[in-house]
mmCIF file of C-alpha atoms in Angstrom:
data_model
loop_
_atom_site.group_PDB
_atom_site.id
_atom_site.type_symbol
_atom_site.label_atom_id
_atom_site.label_comp_id
_atom_site.label_asym_id
_atom_site.label_seq_id
_atom_site.Cartn_x
_atom_site.Cartn_y
_atom_site.Cartn_z
ATOM 1 C CA UNK A 576 -94.298 39.395 12.924
ATOM 2 C CA UNK A 577 -93.988 38.081 9.456
ATOM 3 C CA UNK A 578 -92.123 41.174 8.449
ATOM 4 C CA UNK A 579 -89.710 40.832 11.357
ATOM 5 C CA UNK A 580 -88.808 37.294 10.308
ATOM 6 C CA UNK A 581 -88.409 38.436 6.592
ATOM 7 C CA UNK A 582 -85.875 41.081 7.808
ATOM 8 C CA UNK A 583 -84.149 38.696 10.002
ATOM 9 C CA UNK A 584 -83.643 36.259 6.971
ATOM 10 C CA UNK A 585 -82.434 39.128 4.845
ATOM 11 C CA UNK A 586 -79.754 40.172 7.470
ATOM 12 C CA UNK A 587 -78.524 36.605 7.707
ATOM 13 C CA UNK A 588 -78.083 36.358 3.953
ATOM 14 C CA UNK A 589 -76.232 39.518 3.806
ATOM 15 C CA UNK A 590 -73.777 38.532 6.601
ATOM 16 C CA UNK A 591 -73.432 35.141 4.838
ATOM 17 C CA UNK A 592 -72.314 36.996 1.688
ATOM 18 C CA UNK A 593 -69.920 39.284 3.638
ATOM 19 C CA UNK A 594 -68.202 36.180 5.001
ATOM 20 C CA UNK A 595 -67.979 34.632 1.643
ATOM 21 C CA UNK A 596 -65.912 37.738 0.249
ATOM 22 C CA UNK A 597 -63.952 38.244 3.412
ATOM 23 C CA UNK A 598 -60.008 37.226 2.621
ATOM 24 C CA UNK A 599 -58.808 34.177 4.359
ATOM 25 C CA UNK A 600 -55.888 34.340 6.774
ATOM 26 C CA UNK A 601 -52.663 32.865 5.355
ATOM 27 C CA UNK A 602 -50.050 30.769 7.087
ATOM 28 C CA UNK A 603 -46.351 31.624 6.759
ATOM 29 C CA UNK A 604 -44.889 30.183 3.677
ATOM 30 C CA UNK A 605 -48.220 29.872 1.594
ATOM 31 C CA UNK A 606 -50.095 32.255 -0.542
ATOM 32 C CA UNK A 607 -53.453 31.045 0.271
ATOM 33 C CA UNK A 608 -55.379 29.964 3.292
ATOM 34 C CA UNK A 609 -55.263 26.475 2.268
ATOM 35 C CA UNK A 610 -52.711 24.444 4.462
ATOM 36 C CA UNK A 611 -49.753 22.903 2.526
ATOM 37 C CA UNK A 612 -50.314 19.596 0.983
ATOM 38 C CA UNK A 613 -47.766 18.030 3.150
ATOM 39 C CA UNK A 614 -49.780 18.978 6.468
ATOM 40 C CA UNK A 615 -52.553 17.405 7.843
ATOM 41 C CA UNK A 616 -55.470 18.061 10.424
ATOM 42 C CA UNK A 617 -56.603 15.856 13.223
ATOM 43 C CA UNK A 618 -60.130 15.213 14.121
ATOM 44 C CA UNK A 619 -60.314 18.202 16.197
ATOM 45 C CA UNK A 620 -59.270 20.472 13.317
ATOM 46 C CA UNK A 621 -55.803 21.406 14.428
ATOM 47 C CA UNK A 622 -52.940 21.190 11.985
ATOM 48 C CA UNK A 623 -50.486 18.443 12.449
ATOM 49 C CA UNK A 624 -46.728 18.737 11.654
ATOM 50 C CA UNK A 625 -45.666 18.504 8.032
ATOM 51 C CA UNK A 626 -44.910 14.990 6.908
ATOM 52 C CA UNK A 627 -41.367 14.113 6.177
ATOM 53 C CA UNK A 628 -40.614 14.070 2.227
ATOM 54 C CA UNK A 629 -38.876 10.922 0.703
ATOM 55 C CA UNK A 630 -35.862 13.331 -0.305
ATOM 56 C CA UNK A 631 -35.629 14.278 3.147
ATOM 57 C CA UNK A 632 -35.547 10.813 4.367
ATOM 58 C CA UNK A 633 -32.715 9.855 1.922
ATOM 59 C CA UNK A 634 -30.704 12.859 3.182
ATOM 60 C CA UNK A 635 -31.045 11.702 6.694
ATOM 61 C CA UNK A 636 -30.154 8.220 6.140
ATOM 62 C CA UNK A 637 -27.035 9.175 4.142
ATOM 63 C CA UNK A 638 -25.865 11.622 6.723
ATOM 64 C CA UNK A 639 -26.334 8.515 9.590
ATOM 65 C CA UNK A 640 -23.849 6.202 7.384
ATOM 66 C CA UNK A 641 -20.624 5.628 8.826
ATOM 67 C CA UNK A 642 -17.513 7.434 7.781
ATOM 68 C CA UNK A 643 -16.166 4.248 6.174
ATOM 69 C CA UNK A 644 -19.251 3.693 4.132
ATOM 70 C CA UNK A 645 -19.314 7.207 2.962
ATOM 71 C CA UNK A 646 -15.700 6.870 1.796
ATOM 72 C CA UNK A 647 -16.510 3.495 -0.174
ATOM 73 C CA UNK A 648 -19.418 5.365 -1.721
ATOM 74 C CA UNK A 649 -17.232 8.475 -2.678
ATOM 75 C CA UNK A 650 -13.656 7.132 -3.175
ATOM 76 C CA UNK A 651 -11.116 9.748 -2.480
ATOM 77 C CA UNK A 652 -8.561 11.020 -4.809
ATOM 78 C CA UNK A 653 -5.875 9.207 -3.123
ATOM 79 C CA UNK A 654 -7.798 5.840 -3.565
ATOM 80 C CA UNK A 655 -8.229 6.317 -7.024
ATOM 81 C CA UNK A 656 -4.671 7.398 -7.550
ATOM 82 C CA UNK A 657 -3.403 4.389 -5.809
ATOM 83 C CA UNK A 658 -5.665 1.997 -7.700
ATOM 84 C CA UNK A 659 -4.525 3.582 -11.090
ATOM 85 C CA UNK A 660 -0.720 3.129 -10.041
ATOM 86 C CA UNK A 661 -1.630 -0.603 -9.204
ATOM 87 C CA UNK A 662 -2.962 -1.148 -12.452
ATOM 88 C CA UNK A 663 -0.033 0.413 -14.279
ATOM 89 C CA UNK A 664 2.427 -1.513 -12.190
ATOM 90 C CA UNK A 665 0.706 -4.899 -13.045
ATOM 91 C CA UNK A 666 0.572 -4.252 -16.652
ATOM 92 C CA UNK A 667 4.102 -2.787 -17.035
ATOM 93 C CA UNK A 668 5.403 -5.772 -14.988
ATOM 94 C CA UNK A 669 3.760 -8.213 -17.258
ATOM 95 C CA UNK A 670 5.066 -6.345 -20.363
ATOM 96 C CA UNK A 671 8.725 -6.417 -18.871
ATOM 97 C CA UNK A 672 8.391 -10.231 -18.040
ATOM 98 C CA UNK A 673 10.326 -11.047 -21.088
ATOM 99 C CA UNK A 674 12.169 -14.061 -19.723
ATOM 100 C CA UNK A 675 9.190 -15.435 -17.561
ATOM 101 C CA UNK A 676 9.342 -18.753 -19.642
ATOM 102 C CA UNK A 677 11.103 -20.428 -22.383
ATOM 103 C CA UNK A 678 8.395 -19.234 -24.907
ATOM 104 C CA UNK A 679 8.651 -15.694 -23.835
ATOM 105 C CA UNK A 680 10.130 -12.896 -26.155
ATOM 106 C CA UNK A 681 13.497 -13.325 -24.535
ATOM 107 C CA UNK A 682 13.076 -16.896 -23.502
ATOM 108 C CA UNK A 683 16.581 -17.869 -24.723
ATOM 109 C CA UNK A 684 18.006 -15.454 -22.119
ATOM 110 C CA UNK A 685 16.277 -17.106 -19.243
ATOM 111 C CA UNK A 686 19.175 -19.234 -18.260
ATOM 112 C CA UNK A 687 21.350 -16.300 -18.032
ATOM 113 C CA UNK A 688 19.000 -14.424 -16.034
ATOM 114 C CA UNK A 689 18.705 -17.375 -13.551
ATOM 115 C CA UNK A 690 22.601 -17.370 -12.914
ATOM 116 C CA UNK A 691 22.040 -13.644 -12.172
ATOM 117 C CA UNK A 692 19.231 -14.640 -9.674
ATOM 118 C CA UNK A 693 21.644 -17.099 -7.779
ATOM 119 C CA UNK A 694 24.419 -14.357 -7.543
ATOM 120 C CA UNK A 695 21.894 -12.363 -5.499
ATOM 121 C CA UNK A 696 20.488 -15.107 -3.435
ATOM 122 C CA UNK A 697 20.957 -15.079 0.246
ATOM 123 C CA UNK A 698 22.396 -18.579 0.759
ATOM 124 C CA UNK A 699 25.497 -18.045 -1.180
ATOM 125 C CA UNK A 700 26.021 -14.526 0.382
ATOM 126 C CA UNK A 701 25.653 -16.112 3.891
ATOM 127 C CA UNK A 702 27.910 -19.032 3.229
ATOM 128 C CA UNK A 703 30.626 -17.001 1.483
ATOM 129 C CA UNK A 704 30.735 -14.461 4.331
ATOM 130 C CA UNK A 705 30.903 -17.198 6.897
ATOM 131 C CA UNK A 706 33.698 -19.123 5.202
ATOM 132 C CA UNK A 707 35.694 -15.699 4.927
ATOM 133 C CA UNK A 708 35.108 -14.919 8.501
ATOM 134 C CA UNK A 709 36.447 -18.511 9.433
ATOM 135 C CA UNK A 710 39.561 -17.949 7.482
ATOM 136 C CA UNK A 711 40.369 -14.451 8.046
ATOM 137 C CA UNK A 712 43.628 -13.722 10.218
ATOM 138 C CA UNK A 713 43.210 -9.868 10.290
ATOM 139 C CA UNK A 714 41.078 -8.036 12.938
ATOM 140 C CA UNK A 715 40.085 -5.479 10.500
ATOM 141 C CA UNK A 716 38.836 -8.129 7.924
ATOM 142 C CA UNK A 717 37.077 -9.934 10.612
ATOM 143 C CA UNK A 718 35.187 -6.765 12.006
ATOM 144 C CA UNK A 719 34.144 -5.902 8.258
ATOM 145 C CA UNK A 720 32.885 -9.649 7.583
ATOM 146 C CA UNK A 721 31.061 -9.809 10.955
ATOM 147 C CA UNK A 722 29.198 -6.668 10.270
ATOM 148 C CA UNK A 723 28.278 -7.924 6.673
ATOM 149 C CA UNK A 724 27.193 -11.337 8.203
ATOM 150 C CA UNK A 725 24.942 -9.116 10.718
ATOM 151 C CA UNK A 726 23.624 -7.097 7.869
ATOM 152 C CA UNK A 727 22.664 -10.227 5.743
ATOM 153 C CA UNK A 728 20.934 -11.748 8.525
ATOM 154 C CA UNK A 729 19.056 -8.660 9.466
ATOM 155 C CA UNK A 730 18.046 -8.156 5.835
ATOM 156 C CA UNK A 731 16.649 -11.930 5.764
ATOM 157 C CA UNK A 732 14.451 -11.500 8.980
ATOM 158 C CA UNK A 733 13.137 -7.985 7.876
ATOM 159 C CA UNK A 734 12.130 -8.946 4.478
ATOM 160 C CA UNK A 735 10.500 -12.081 5.790
ATOM 161 C CA UNK A 736 8.456 -10.075 8.132
ATOM 162 C CA UNK A 737 7.299 -7.595 5.567
ATOM 163 C CA UNK A 738 6.371 -10.277 3.393
ATOM 164 C CA UNK A 739 4.491 -11.918 5.918
ATOM 165 C CA UNK A 740 2.451 -8.832 6.703
ATOM 166 C CA UNK A 741 1.696 -7.752 3.204
ATOM 167 C CA UNK A 742 1.127 -11.254 1.615
ATOM 168 C CA UNK A 743 1.053 -9.839 -2.039
ATOM 169 C CA UNK A 744 1.096 -12.780 -4.279
ATOM 170 C CA UNK A 745 3.814 -13.212 -6.942
ATOM 171 C CA UNK A 746 2.951 -12.304 -10.622
ATOM 172 C CA UNK A 747 0.606 -14.688 -12.149
ATOM 173 C CA UNK A 748 3.209 -15.269 -15.066
ATOM 174 C CA UNK A 749 5.976 -16.349 -12.829
ATOM 175 C CA UNK A 750 7.181 -19.965 -12.815
ATOM 176 C CA UNK A 751 8.007 -21.362 -9.257
ATOM 177 C CA UNK A 752 11.324 -22.907 -10.045
ATOM 178 C CA UNK A 753 13.527 -20.437 -8.007
ATOM 179 C CA UNK A 754 16.685 -21.423 -6.352
ATOM 180 C CA UNK A 755 16.145 -22.512 -2.609
ATOM 181 C CA UNK A 756 12.840 -21.087 -1.387
ATOM 182 C CA UNK A 757 11.264 -20.955 1.918
ATOM 183 C CA UNK A 758 7.407 -20.524 3.069
ATOM 184 C CA UNK A 759 7.442 -16.621 2.740
ATOM 185 C CA UNK A 760 9.070 -16.700 -0.873
ATOM 186 C CA UNK A 761 5.436 -17.362 -2.190
ATOM 187 C CA UNK A 762 4.918 -13.732 -1.527
ATOM 188 C CA UNK A 763 6.638 -10.968 -3.801
ATOM 189 C CA UNK A 764 6.612 -7.804 -1.647
ATOM 190 C CA UNK A 765 9.357 -6.608 -1.280
ATOM 191 C CA UNK A 766 11.983 -8.330 -3.467
ATOM 192 C CA UNK A 767 14.548 -9.879 -1.240
ATOM 193 C CA UNK A 768 17.216 -9.964 -4.228
ATOM 194 C CA UNK A 769 16.767 -6.150 -4.699
ATOM 195 C CA UNK A 770 17.044 -5.469 -0.852
ATOM 196 C CA UNK A 771 20.137 -7.474 -0.692
ATOM 197 C CA UNK A 772 21.618 -6.105 -3.951
ATOM 198 C CA UNK A 773 21.298 -2.505 -2.557
ATOM 199 C CA UNK A 774 22.613 -3.398 0.750
ATOM 200 C CA UNK A 775 25.632 -5.228 -0.307
ATOM 201 C CA UNK A 776 26.472 -2.663 -3.004
ATOM 202 C CA UNK A 777 26.468 0.265 -0.384
ATOM 203 C CA UNK A 778 28.206 -1.958 1.999
ATOM 204 C CA UNK A 779 31.169 -2.809 -0.392
ATOM 205 C CA UNK A 780 31.393 0.627 -1.864
ATOM 206 C CA UNK A 781 31.712 1.829 1.757
ATOM 207 C CA UNK A 782 34.295 -0.596 3.295
ATOM 208 C CA UNK A 783 36.312 -2.078 0.686
ATOM 209 C CA UNK A 784 39.008 -0.209 -1.385
ATOM 210 C CA UNK A 785 38.111 -0.996 -5.045
ATOM 211 C CA UNK A 786 39.304 0.664 -8.215
ATOM 212 C CA UNK A 787 36.854 2.630 -10.194
ATOM 213 C CA UNK A 788 36.051 -0.079 -12.743
ATOM 214 C CA UNK A 789 35.381 -2.485 -10.010
ATOM 215 C CA UNK A 790 32.993 -0.008 -8.222
ATOM 216 C CA UNK A 791 31.143 0.470 -11.506
ATOM 217 C CA UNK A 792 30.735 -3.390 -11.928
ATOM 218 C CA UNK A 793 29.470 -3.504 -8.334
ATOM 219 C CA UNK A 794 26.752 -0.850 -9.056
ATOM 220 C CA UNK A 795 25.743 -2.407 -12.400
ATOM 221 C CA UNK A 796 25.579 -5.922 -10.583
ATOM 222 C CA UNK A 797 23.162 -4.515 -8.145
ATOM 223 C CA UNK A 798 21.049 -2.965 -11.020
ATOM 224 C CA UNK A 799 21.103 -6.078 -13.138
ATOM 225 C CA UNK A 800 20.071 -8.241 -10.283
ATOM 226 C CA UNK A 801 17.083 -6.096 -9.761
ATOM 227 C CA UNK A 802 16.030 -5.688 -13.213
ATOM 228 C CA UNK A 803 16.080 -9.513 -13.511
ATOM 229 C CA UNK A 804 13.642 -10.032 -10.959
ATOM 230 C CA UNK A 805 10.947 -8.246 -13.309
ATOM 231 C CA UNK A 806 12.280 -9.946 -16.437
ATOM 232 C CA UNK A 807 12.132 -13.522 -14.982
ATOM 233 C CA UNK A 808 8.427 -12.731 -13.917
ATOM 234 C CA UNK A 809 9.228 -13.181 -10.132
ATOM 235 C CA UNK A 810 8.283 -9.631 -9.071
ATOM 236 C CA UNK A 811 6.270 -6.521 -9.957
ATOM 237 C CA UNK A 812 8.072 -3.460 -10.437
ATOM 238 C CA UNK A 813 6.954 -1.924 -7.134
ATOM 239 C CA UNK A 814 8.449 -4.889 -5.248
ATOM 240 C CA UNK A 815 11.870 -4.199 -6.754
ATOM 241 C CA UNK A 816 11.547 -0.367 -6.161
ATOM 242 C CA UNK A 817 10.443 -0.754 -2.553
ATOM 243 C CA UNK A 818 13.300 -3.447 -2.163
ATOM 244 C CA UNK A 819 16.002 -1.060 -3.402
ATOM 245 C CA UNK A 820 14.953 1.751 -1.128
ATOM 246 C CA UNK A 821 14.631 -0.654 1.925
ATOM 247 C CA UNK A 822 18.091 -2.141 1.206
ATOM 248 C CA UNK A 823 19.593 1.374 0.841
ATOM 249 C CA UNK A 824 17.905 2.310 4.201
ATOM 250 C CA UNK A 825 19.030 -0.919 5.943
ATOM 251 C CA UNK A 826 22.718 -0.236 5.567
ATOM 252 C CA UNK A 827 22.230 2.924 7.578
ATOM 253 C CA UNK A 828 21.074 0.899 10.318
ATOM 254 C CA UNK A 829 23.974 -1.405 10.063
ATOM 255 C CA UNK A 830 26.187 1.564 10.213
ATOM 256 C CA UNK A 831 24.336 2.855 13.293
ATOM 257 C CA UNK A 832 24.601 -0.730 14.954
ATOM 258 C CA UNK A 833 28.069 -1.259 13.804
ATOM 259 C CA UNK A 834 29.682 -4.232 15.825
ATOM 260 C CA UNK A 835 33.389 -3.508 17.029
ATOM 261 C CA UNK A 836 35.624 -5.021 19.348
ATOM 262 C CA UNK A 837 34.656 -2.490 22.031
ATOM 263 C CA UNK A 838 30.689 -2.988 21.469
ATOM 264 C CA UNK A 839 30.745 -6.555 21.083
ATOM 265 C CA UNK A 840 33.987 -8.104 22.622
ATOM 266 C CA UNK A 841 32.538 -11.548 23.079
ATOM 267 C CA UNK A 842 31.844 -11.881 19.445
ATOM 268 C CA UNK A 843 35.263 -10.921 18.325
ATOM 269 C CA UNK A 844 36.777 -13.028 20.861
ATOM 270 C CA UNK A 845 34.825 -16.124 19.726
ATOM 271 C CA UNK A 846 35.997 -15.505 16.120
ATOM 272 C CA UNK A 847 39.554 -14.793 17.206
ATOM 273 C CA UNK A 848 39.747 -18.363 18.399
#
């Protein structure tokens, strides 16, 4: 019996040695039988799902961000380009505001620039057109003047609407000593003077028979009025450029809606009396 117990213990020891040297089963993605560090086991010995790493959590959170927030975190090329152009516009407009005050580089020319400013103001143009319409005896002249009055009123309404929508403040170096202003004139985009100058210039060149020198003077007047807006510090460069484009395009609208004795007989009957 003692010999049998000895043989049994020896066989158990040999079996234990064989188990110790037997290779352990490996799990996919690991080179040893030890489970990954991120995996855990429950009390019953079963493997639990791997824990999410901080990096994967951050990636999931970024993916869940709204598209607007992602655009703010990663600004587009268009946004960067527009911001750069705006900065250049503000810088250049301030440098060109040489008549913004009496102590500016060209402060002595400020009174002359203010005369140019009045020449492009809406009130003198409206009053002059209305007076000419009342004094005209020619049906052709009344037709031209009535459409010019329509163009000037359309220009005032459209510029006021755009200024009220955009609400861009005037340059900080501007002095609010302008000739006859209204509530929307505290905003600068677009330049009403530039819009009116382009509109009137194109209207006059199209409907008045002028000699070449006079036609050149009309174009120069429109350009000087537009440039004076930046020199006086009233507007930034983009305000003036957009105003010129808007005024040029506005004339096409006036031509399309041209008032004639056939399309608006009541108006012409009123002015004929």
